[in-house]
Amino acid sequence: LRPGLGDRVTEVKTDIYVTSFGPVSDTDMEYTVDVFFRQRWTDERLKFNGPMNILRLNNLMASKIWTPDTFFHNGKKSVAHNMTMPNKLL
């Protein structure tokens, strides 16, 4: 469940860095774009007030954390590239 469900809106900030654009097809009305896509939000449920400055999480623990269901409106096709290791910063 998202943070603040039933109480407040969860604000998600996004960054998109375009690494390449094209080719563009006028006849098919299509184009290709490669981007780095980053999202940030605050989830107070994950606040840690322990004696350690750094809390290390493994990939299984990180996969249980809520993430936004982001999509690109009017997109024909989107592909999220899989890495050898999951690429998450918590």
PDB file of C-alpha atoms in Angstrom:
ATOM      1  CA  LEU A   1       0.000   0.000   0.000  1.00  0.00           C
ATOM      2  CA  ARG A   2       1.227   3.480  -0.801  1.00  0.00           C
ATOM      3  CA  PRO A   3       2.381   5.819   1.970  1.00  0.00           C
ATOM      4  CA  GLY A   4      -0.418   7.934   3.445  1.00  0.00           C
ATOM      5  CA  LEU A   5      -3.207   5.818   1.908  1.00  0.00           C
ATOM      6  CA  GLY A   6      -6.572   7.306   2.899  1.00  0.00           C
ATOM      7  CA  ASP A   7      -4.865  10.247   4.581  1.00  0.00           C
ATOM      8  CA  ARG A   8      -2.871  12.263   2.042  1.00  0.00           C
ATOM      9  CA  VAL A   9      -1.504  12.236  -1.484  1.00  0.00           C
ATOM     10  CA  THR A  10       1.926  10.698  -2.043  1.00  0.00           C
ATOM     11  CA  GLU A  11       4.009  13.192  -4.009  1.00  0.00           C
ATOM     12  CA  VAL A  12       6.386  11.474  -6.431  1.00  0.00           C
ATOM     13  CA  LYS A  13       9.079  13.610  -8.048  1.00  0.00           C
ATOM     14  CA  THR A  14      10.537  12.413 -11.335  1.00  0.00           C
ATOM     15  CA  ASP A  15      13.643  13.131 -13.385  1.00  0.00           C
ATOM     16  CA  ILE A  16      14.127  12.119 -17.005  1.00  0.00           C
ATOM     17  CA  TYR A  17      17.529  12.353 -18.673  1.00  0.00           C
ATOM     18  CA  VAL A  18      17.336  11.788 -22.441  1.00  0.00           C
ATOM     19  CA  THR A  19      20.341   9.819 -23.718  1.00  0.00           C
ATOM     20  CA  SER A  20      19.207   9.448 -27.338  1.00  0.00           C
ATOM     21  CA  PHE A  21      16.307  10.527 -29.535  1.00  0.00           C
ATOM     22  CA  GLY A  22      15.400   9.024 -32.898  1.00  0.00           C
ATOM     23  CA  PRO A  23      14.788   7.679 -35.393  1.00  0.00           C
ATOM     24  CA  VAL A  24      11.560   9.504 -36.171  1.00  0.00           C
ATOM     25  CA  SER A  25       9.027   7.998 -38.592  1.00  0.00           C
ATOM     26  CA  ASP A  26       6.601  10.530 -40.069  1.00  0.00           C
ATOM     27  CA  THR A  27       4.583   7.843 -41.840  1.00  0.00           C
ATOM     28  CA  ASP A  28       4.063   5.648 -38.750  1.00  0.00           C
ATOM     29  CA  MET A  29       3.958   8.635 -36.370  1.00  0.00           C
ATOM     30  CA  GLU A  30       6.546   6.937 -34.147  1.00  0.00           C
ATOM     31  CA  TYR A  31       9.837   7.841 -32.562  1.00  0.00           C
ATOM     32  CA  THR A  32      12.314   6.163 -30.259  1.00  0.00           C
ATOM     33  CA  VAL A  33      13.793   7.724 -27.144  1.00  0.00           C
ATOM     34  CA  ASP A  34      16.224   6.272 -24.580  1.00  0.00           C
ATOM     35  CA  VAL A  35      16.145   7.796 -21.112  1.00  0.00           C
ATOM     36  CA  PHE A  36      17.313   7.418 -17.545  1.00  0.00           C
ATOM     37  CA  PHE A  37      14.180   7.660 -15.400  1.00  0.00           C
ATOM     38  CA  ARG A  38      14.373   8.389 -11.666  1.00  0.00           C
ATOM     39  CA  GLN A  39      11.622   8.712  -9.050  1.00  0.00           C
ATOM     40  CA  ARG A  40      11.768  10.085  -5.484  1.00  0.00           C
ATOM     41  CA  TRP A  41       9.231  10.045  -2.671  1.00  0.00           C
ATOM     42  CA  THR A  42       9.129   9.899   1.120  1.00  0.00           C
ATOM     43  CA  ASP A  43       7.680   6.937   2.970  1.00  0.00           C
ATOM     44  CA  GLU A  44       7.577   7.726   6.696  1.00  0.00           C
ATOM     45  CA  ARG A  45       6.947   4.043   7.462  1.00  0.00           C
ATOM     46  CA  LEU A  46      10.593   3.374   6.594  1.00  0.00           C
ATOM     47  CA  LYS A  47      11.993   5.859   9.124  1.00  0.00           C
ATOM     48  CA  PHE A  48      14.868   4.244  11.038  1.00  0.00           C
ATOM     49  CA  ASN A  49      15.878   5.620  14.435  1.00  0.00           C
ATOM     50  CA  GLY A  50      18.432   2.983  15.371  1.00  0.00           C
ATOM     51  CA  PRO A  51      22.024   3.277  16.548  1.00  0.00           C
ATOM     52  CA  MET A  52      23.445   2.668  13.051  1.00  0.00           C
ATOM     53  CA  ASN A  53      23.932   5.437  10.477  1.00  0.00           C
ATOM     54  CA  ILE A  54      23.513   3.041   7.544  1.00  0.00           C
ATOM     55  CA  LEU A  55      20.923   0.280   7.275  1.00  0.00           C
ATOM     56  CA  ARG A  56      21.816  -2.245   4.595  1.00  0.00           C
ATOM     57  CA  LEU A  57      18.955  -3.995   2.787  1.00  0.00           C
ATOM     58  CA  ASN A  58      19.227  -6.993   0.502  1.00  0.00           C
ATOM     59  CA  ASN A  59      17.360  -7.219  -2.815  1.00  0.00           C
ATOM     60  CA  LEU A  60      14.524  -9.273  -1.303  1.00  0.00           C
ATOM     61  CA  MET A  61      13.845  -6.610   1.322  1.00  0.00           C
ATOM     62  CA  ALA A  62      14.048  -3.817  -1.259  1.00  0.00           C
ATOM     63  CA  SER A  63      11.520  -5.610  -3.494  1.00  0.00           C
ATOM     64  CA  LYS A  64       8.903  -5.449  -0.703  1.00  0.00           C
ATOM     65  CA  ILE A  65       8.958  -1.635  -0.553  1.00  0.00           C
ATOM     66  CA  TRP A  66       6.119   0.219  -2.290  1.00  0.00           C
ATOM     67  CA  THR A  67       7.040   1.813  -5.610  1.00  0.00           C
ATOM     68  CA  PRO A  68       4.842   4.008  -7.832  1.00  0.00           C
ATOM     69  CA  ASP A  69       2.996   2.361 -10.723  1.00  0.00           C
ATOM     70  CA  THR A  70       4.358   4.799 -13.289  1.00  0.00           C
ATOM     71  CA  PHE A  71       3.338   4.728 -16.946  1.00  0.00           C
ATOM     72  CA  PHE A  72       3.756   6.975 -19.968  1.00  0.00           C
ATOM     73  CA  HIS A  73       0.387   8.227 -21.237  1.00  0.00           C
ATOM     74  CA  ASN A  74      -0.176   7.528 -24.970  1.00  0.00           C
ATOM     75  CA  GLY A  75       2.996   5.442 -25.178  1.00  0.00           C
ATOM     76  CA  LYS A  76       2.941   2.716 -27.835  1.00  0.00           C
ATOM     77  CA  LYS A  77       5.616   0.573 -26.220  1.00  0.00           C
ATOM     78  CA  SER A  78       7.877   0.920 -23.177  1.00  0.00           C
ATOM     79  CA  VAL A  79      10.730  -1.329 -22.176  1.00  0.00           C
ATOM     80  CA  ALA A  80      12.474  -1.296 -18.803  1.00  0.00           C
ATOM     81  CA  HIS A  81      15.930  -2.738 -19.242  1.00  0.00           C
ATOM     82  CA  ASN A  82      16.932  -5.364 -16.712  1.00  0.00           C
ATOM     83  CA  MET A  83      20.346  -5.066 -15.149  1.00  0.00           C
ATOM     84  CA  THR A  84      22.557  -7.856 -13.840  1.00  0.00           C
ATOM     85  CA  MET A  85      21.856  -6.467 -10.369  1.00  0.00           C
ATOM     86  CA  PRO A  86      18.734  -4.461  -9.480  1.00  0.00           C
ATOM     87  CA  ASN A  87      19.454  -0.738  -9.648  1.00  0.00           C
ATOM     88  CA  LYS A  88      17.762   0.776  -6.594  1.00  0.00           C
ATOM     89  CA  LEU A  89      18.831   3.520  -4.226  1.00  0.00           C
ATOM     90  CA  LEU A  90      16.850   3.635  -0.988  1.00  0.00           C
TER      91      LEU A  90
END
